[in-house]
PDB file as gemmi writes it, atoms N, CA and C in Angstrom:
CRYST1    1.000    1.000    1.000  90.00  90.00  90.00 P 1                      
ATOM      1  N   UNK A   1     151.719 155.949 151.009  1.00  0.00           N  
ATOM      2  CA  UNK A   1     151.656 154.736 150.199  1.00  0.00           C  
ATOM      3  C   UNK A   1     151.522 155.088 148.730  1.00  0.00           C  
ATOM      4  N   UNK A   2     150.820 156.139 148.438  1.00  0.00           N  
ATOM      5  CA  UNK A   2     150.607 156.548 147.045  1.00  0.00           C  
ATOM      6  C   UNK A   2     151.933 156.854 146.360  1.00  0.00           C  
ATOM      7  N   UNK A   3     152.854 157.500 147.092  1.00  0.00           N  
ATOM      8  CA  UNK A   3     154.148 157.852 146.526  1.00  0.00           C  
ATOM      9  C   UNK A   3     154.952 156.633 146.128  1.00  0.00           C  
ATOM     10  N   UNK A   4     154.928 155.602 146.963  1.00  0.00           N  
ATOM     11  CA  UNK A   4     155.661 154.374 146.667  1.00  0.00           C  
ATOM     12  C   UNK A   4     155.081 153.688 145.441  1.00  0.00           C  
ATOM     13  N   UNK A   5     153.775 153.641 145.340  1.00  0.00           N  
ATOM     14  CA  UNK A   5     153.122 153.022 144.176  1.00  0.00           C  
ATOM     15  C   UNK A   5     153.476 153.779 142.906  1.00  0.00           C  
ATOM     16  N   UNK A   6     153.491 155.110 142.993  1.00  0.00           N  
ATOM     17  CA  UNK A   6     153.846 155.915 141.817  1.00  0.00           C  
ATOM     18  C   UNK A   6     155.298 155.682 141.433  1.00  0.00           C  
ATOM     19  N   UNK A   7     156.184 155.558 142.420  1.00  0.00           N  
ATOM     20  CA  UNK A   7     157.592 155.285 142.146  1.00  0.00           C  
ATOM     21  C   UNK A   7     157.760 153.948 141.437  1.00  0.00           C  
ATOM     22  N   UNK A   8     157.034 152.943 141.908  1.00  0.00           N  
ATOM     23  CA  UNK A   8     157.124 151.613 141.280  1.00  0.00           C  
ATOM     24  C   UNK A   8     156.588 151.644 139.858  1.00  0.00           C  
ATOM     25  N   UNK A   9     155.509 152.385 139.637  1.00  0.00           N  
ATOM     26  CA  UNK A   9     154.953 152.500 138.287  1.00  0.00           C  
ATOM     27  C   UNK A   9     155.937 153.226 137.371  1.00  0.00           C  
ATOM     28  N   UNK A  10     156.527 154.314 137.871  1.00  0.00           N  
ATOM     29  CA  UNK A  10     157.503 155.056 137.079  1.00  0.00           C  
ATOM     30  C   UNK A  10     158.692 154.158 136.749  1.00  0.00           C  
ATOM     31  N   UNK A  11     159.175 153.385 137.734  1.00  0.00           N  
ATOM     32  CA  UNK A  11     160.312 152.489 137.513  1.00  0.00           C  
ATOM     33  C   UNK A  11     159.982 151.443 136.454  1.00  0.00           C  
ATOM     34  N   UNK A  12     158.772 150.881 136.508  1.00  0.00           N  
ATOM     35  CA  UNK A  12     158.362 149.874 135.527  1.00  0.00           C  
ATOM     36  C   UNK A  12     158.320 150.480 134.124  1.00  0.00           C  
ATOM     37  N   UNK A  13     157.797 151.696 134.004  1.00  0.00           N  
ATOM     38  CA  UNK A  13     157.750 152.348 132.692  1.00  0.00           C  
ATOM     39  C   UNK A  13     159.150 152.658 132.190  1.00  0.00           C  
ATOM     40  N   UNK A  14     160.019 153.124 133.075  1.00  0.00           N  
ATOM     41  CA  UNK A  14     161.392 153.423 132.675  1.00  0.00           C  
ATOM     42  C   UNK A  14     162.126 152.147 132.258  1.00  0.00           C  
ATOM     43  N   UNK A  15     161.936 151.066 132.995  1.00  0.00           N  
ATOM     44  CA  UNK A  15     162.543 149.782 132.637  1.00  0.00           C  
ATOM     45  C   UNK A  15     162.040 149.299 131.281  1.00  0.00           C  
ATOM     46  N   UNK A  16     160.745 149.470 131.032  1.00  0.00           N  
ATOM     47  CA  UNK A  16     160.167 149.073 129.755  1.00  0.00           C  
ATOM     48  C   UNK A  16     160.818 149.855 128.612  1.00  0.00           C  
ATOM     49  N   UNK A  17     161.004 151.175 128.803  1.00  0.00           N  
ATOM     50  CA  UNK A  17     161.658 151.995 127.764  1.00  0.00           C  
ATOM     51  C   UNK A  17     163.094 151.534 127.538  1.00  0.00           C  
ATOM     52  N   UNK A  18     163.777 151.168 128.617  1.00  0.00           N  
ATOM     53  CA  UNK A  18     165.144 150.662 128.496  1.00  0.00           C  
ATOM     54  C   UNK A  18     165.180 149.378 127.683  1.00  0.00           C  
ATOM     55  N   UNK A  19     164.247 148.477 127.949  1.00  0.00           N  
ATOM     56  CA  UNK A  19     164.195 147.219 127.204  1.00  0.00           C  
ATOM     57  C   UNK A  19     163.882 147.446 125.724  1.00  0.00           C  
ATOM     58  N   UNK A  20     163.000 148.399 125.437  1.00  0.00           N  
ATOM     59  CA  UNK A  20     162.671 148.724 124.048  1.00  0.00           C  
ATOM     60  C   UNK A  20     163.909 149.255 123.334  1.00  0.00           C  
ATOM     61  N   UNK A  21     164.633 150.173 123.991  1.00  0.00           N  
ATOM     62  CA  UNK A  21     165.855 150.735 123.397  1.00  0.00           C  
ATOM     63  C   UNK A  21     166.901 149.648 123.178  1.00  0.00           C  
ATOM     64  N   UNK A  22     167.040 148.745 124.150  1.00  0.00           N  
ATOM     65  CA  UNK A  22     168.018 147.661 124.016  1.00  0.00           C  
ATOM     66  C   UNK A  22     167.696 146.793 122.803  1.00  0.00           C  
ATOM     67  N   UNK A  23     166.435 146.502 122.604  1.00  0.00           N  
ATOM     68  CA  UNK A  23     166.037 145.687 121.455  1.00  0.00           C  
ATOM     69  C   UNK A  23     166.304 146.429 120.149  1.00  0.00           C  
ATOM     70  N   UNK A  24     166.056 147.735 120.132  1.00  0.00           N  
ATOM     71  CA  UNK A  24     166.351 148.531 118.928  1.00  0.00           C  
ATOM     72  C   UNK A  24     167.849 148.467 118.603  1.00  0.00           C  
ATOM     73  N   UNK A  25     168.681 148.546 119.632  1.00  0.00           N  
ATOM     74  CA  UNK A  25     170.131 148.499 119.431  1.00  0.00           C  
ATOM     75  C   UNK A  25     170.553 147.119 118.939  1.00  0.00           C  
ATOM     76  N   UNK A  26     169.984 146.064 119.517  1.00  0.00           N  
ATOM     77  CA  UNK A  26     170.328 144.701 119.082  1.00  0.00           C  
ATOM     78  C   UNK A  26     170.001 144.481 117.607  1.00  0.00           C  
ATOM     79  N   UNK A  27     168.950 145.099 117.125  1.00  0.00           N  
ATOM     80  CA  UNK A  27     168.536 144.914 115.730  1.00  0.00           C  
ATOM     81  C   UNK A  27     169.358 145.752 114.752  1.00  0.00           C  
ATOM     82  N   UNK A  28     170.061 146.763 115.256  1.00  0.00           N  
ATOM     83  CA  UNK A  28     170.871 147.652 114.420  1.00  0.00           C  
ATOM     84  C   UNK A  28     172.339 147.273 114.607  1.00  0.00           C  
ATOM     85  N   UNK A  29     172.877 146.521 113.641  1.00  0.00           N  
ATOM     86  CA  UNK A  29     174.231 145.975 113.788  1.00  0.00           C  
ATOM     87  C   UNK A  29     175.289 147.043 114.034  1.00  0.00           C  
ATOM     88  N   UNK A  30     175.183 148.170 113.356  1.00  0.00           N  
ATOM     89  CA  UNK A  30     176.174 149.233 113.541  1.00  0.00           C  
ATOM     90  C   UNK A  30     176.119 149.785 114.967  1.00  0.00           C  
ATOM     91  N   UNK A  31     174.916 150.037 115.446  1.00  0.00           N  
ATOM     92  CA  UNK A  31     174.772 150.552 116.820  1.00  0.00           C  
ATOM     93  C   UNK A  31     175.254 149.533 117.839  1.00  0.00           C  
ATOM     94  N   UNK A  32     174.928 148.271 117.614  1.00  0.00           N  
ATOM     95  CA  UNK A  32     175.335 147.221 118.541  1.00  0.00           C  
ATOM     96  C   UNK A  32     176.857 147.121 118.600  1.00  0.00           C  
ATOM     97  N   UNK A  33     177.502 147.111 117.441  1.00  0.00           N  
ATOM     98  CA  UNK A  33     178.969 147.017 117.413  1.00  0.00           C  
ATOM     99  C   UNK A  33     179.606 148.237 118.071  1.00  0.00           C  
ATOM    100  N   UNK A  34     179.046 149.413 117.840  1.00  0.00           N  
ATOM    101  CA  UNK A  34     179.573 150.629 118.460  1.00  0.00           C  
ATOM    102  C   UNK A  34     179.405 150.569 119.978  1.00  0.00           C  
ATOM    103  N   UNK A  35     178.271 150.093 120.442  1.00  0.00           N  
ATOM    104  CA  UNK A  35     178.026 149.980 121.880  1.00  0.00           C  
ATOM    105  C   UNK A  35     178.972 148.957 122.507  1.00  0.00           C  
ATOM    106  N   UNK A  36     179.190 147.851 121.821  1.00  0.00           N  
ATOM    107  CA  UNK A  36     180.102 146.836 122.340  1.00  0.00           C  
ATOM    108  C   UNK A  36     181.534 147.361 122.391  1.00  0.00           C  
ATOM    109  N   UNK A  37     181.941 148.107 121.374  1.00  0.00           N  
ATOM    110  CA  UNK A  37     183.284 148.689 121.356  1.00  0.00           C  
ATOM    111  C   UNK A  37     183.434 149.691 122.507  1.00  0.00           C  
ATOM    112  N   UNK A  38     182.408 150.482 122.752  1.00  0.00           N  
ATOM    113  CA  UNK A  38     182.458 151.450 123.843  1.00  0.00           C  
ATOM    114  C   UNK A  38     182.525 150.727 125.190  1.00  0.00           C  
ATOM    115  N   UNK A  39     181.781 149.653 125.337  1.00  0.00           N  
ATOM    116  CA  UNK A  39     181.803 148.886 126.585  1.00  0.00           C  
ATOM    117  C   UNK A  39     183.204 148.323 126.828  1.00  0.00           C  
ATOM    118  N   UNK A  40     183.851 147.814 125.779  1.00  0.00           N  
ATOM    119  CA  UNK A  40     185.209 147.290 125.911  1.00  0.00           C  
ATOM    120  C   UNK A  40     186.182 148.405 126.285  1.00  0.00           C  
ATOM    121  N   UNK A  41     186.044 149.564 125.648  1.00  0.00           N  
ATOM    122  CA  UNK A  41     186.918 150.697 125.942  1.00  0.00           C  
ATOM    123  C   UNK A  41     186.787 151.102 127.407  1.00  0.00           C  
ATOM    124  N   UNK A  42     185.561 151.220 127.890  1.00  0.00           N  
ATOM    125  CA  UNK A  42     185.333 151.615 129.284  1.00  0.00           C  
ATOM    126  C   UNK A  42     185.866 150.555 130.251  1.00  0.00           C  
ATOM    127  N   UNK A  43     185.667 149.277 129.910  1.00  0.00           N  
ATOM    128  CA  UNK A  43     186.165 148.200 130.770  1.00  0.00           C  
ATOM    129  C   UNK A  43     187.689 148.247 130.833  1.00  0.00           C  
ATOM    130  N   UNK A  44     188.331 148.488 129.692  1.00  0.00           N  
ATOM    131  CA  UNK A  44     189.792 148.592 129.668  1.00  0.00           C  
ATOM    132  C   UNK A  44     190.261 149.782 130.503  1.00  0.00           C  
ATOM    133  N   UNK A  45     189.541 150.901 130.422  1.00  0.00           N  
ATOM    134  CA  UNK A  45     189.891 152.072 131.225  1.00  0.00           C  
ATOM    135  C   UNK A  45     189.793 151.755 132.718  1.00  0.00           C  
ATOM    136  N   UNK A  46     188.742 151.062 133.102  1.00  0.00           N  
ATOM    137  CA  UNK A  46     188.569 150.712 134.516  1.00  0.00           C  
ATOM    138  C   UNK A  46     189.653 149.749 134.982  1.00  0.00           C  
ATOM    139  N   UNK A  47     190.020 148.809 134.114  1.00  0.00           N  
ATOM    140  CA  UNK A  47     191.084 147.861 134.478  1.00  0.00           C  
ATOM    141  C   UNK A  47     192.393 148.595 134.712  1.00  0.00           C  
ATOM    142  N   UNK A  48     192.652 149.614 133.924  1.00  0.00           N  
ATOM    143  CA  UNK A  48     193.909 150.341 134.082  1.00  0.00           C  
ATOM    144  C   UNK A  48     193.927 151.171 135.369  1.00  0.00           C  
ATOM    145  N   UNK A  49     192.753 151.486 135.903  1.00  0.00           N  
ATOM    146  CA  UNK A  49     192.674 152.250 137.147  1.00  0.00           C  
ATOM    147  C   UNK A  49     192.738 151.362 138.388  1.00  0.00           C  
ATOM    148  N   UNK A  50     192.364 150.119 138.232  1.00  0.00           N  
ATOM    149  CA  UNK A  50     192.328 149.211 139.379  1.00  0.00           C  
ATOM    150  C   UNK A  50     193.752 148.831 139.772  1.00  0.00           C  
ATOM    151  N   UNK A  51     193.990 148.745 141.069  1.00  0.00           N  
ATOM    152  CA  UNK A  51     195.341 148.333 141.505  1.00  0.00           C  
ATOM    153  C   UNK A  51     195.611 146.891 141.083  1.00  0.00           C  
ATOM    154  N   UNK A  52     196.833 146.662 140.700  1.00  0.00           N  
ATOM    155  CA  UNK A  52     197.219 145.324 140.277  1.00  0.00           C  
ATOM    156  C   UNK A  52     197.496 144.488 141.521  1.00  0.00           C  
ATOM    157  N   UNK A  53     196.733 143.428 141.698  1.00  0.00           N  
ATOM    158  CA  UNK A  53     196.878 142.565 142.860  1.00  0.00           C  
ATOM    159  C   UNK A  53     197.890 141.472 142.518  1.00  0.00           C  
ATOM    160  N   UNK A  54     198.879 141.342 143.376  1.00  0.00           N  
ATOM    161  CA  UNK A  54     199.891 140.309 143.192  1.00  0.00           C  
ATOM    162  C   UNK A  54     199.429 139.037 143.888  1.00  0.00           C  
ATOM    163  N   UNK A  55     199.535 137.896 143.201  1.00  0.00           N  
ATOM    164  CA  UNK A  55     199.132 136.639 143.858  1.00  0.00           C  
ATOM    165  C   UNK A  55     200.038 136.319 145.044  1.00  0.00           C  
ATOM    166  N   UNK A  56     199.442 135.743 146.085  1.00  0.00           N  
ATOM    167  CA  UNK A  56     200.216 135.374 147.272  1.00  0.00           C  
ATOM    168  C   UNK A  56     201.047 134.133 146.957  1.00  0.00           C  
ATOM    169  N   UNK A  57     202.236 134.113 147.519  1.00  0.00           N  
ATOM    170  CA  UNK A  57     203.124 132.949 147.289  1.00  0.00           C  
ATOM    171  C   UNK A  57     203.147 132.061 148.483  1.00  0.00           C  
TER     172      UNK A  57                                                      
END                                                                             
C-alpha cells in the first residue's frame, strides 16, 4: 500500500510542476507562439501519416 501512496504523491507533484510550466509558457508570448507552431507542425505530420479515408457513397 505504501508504494501506491508514494506513486500517487509523486504523480501529484509531477502534475503540479507541469501546471506551473504551462502557466509560465502562457505568460511568455514568444514561448507560447513557438509551442503552438510546433503543435501545428506535429499535427500536420500526423495527418500526413494517417490513411486517407474515402467517404462511403
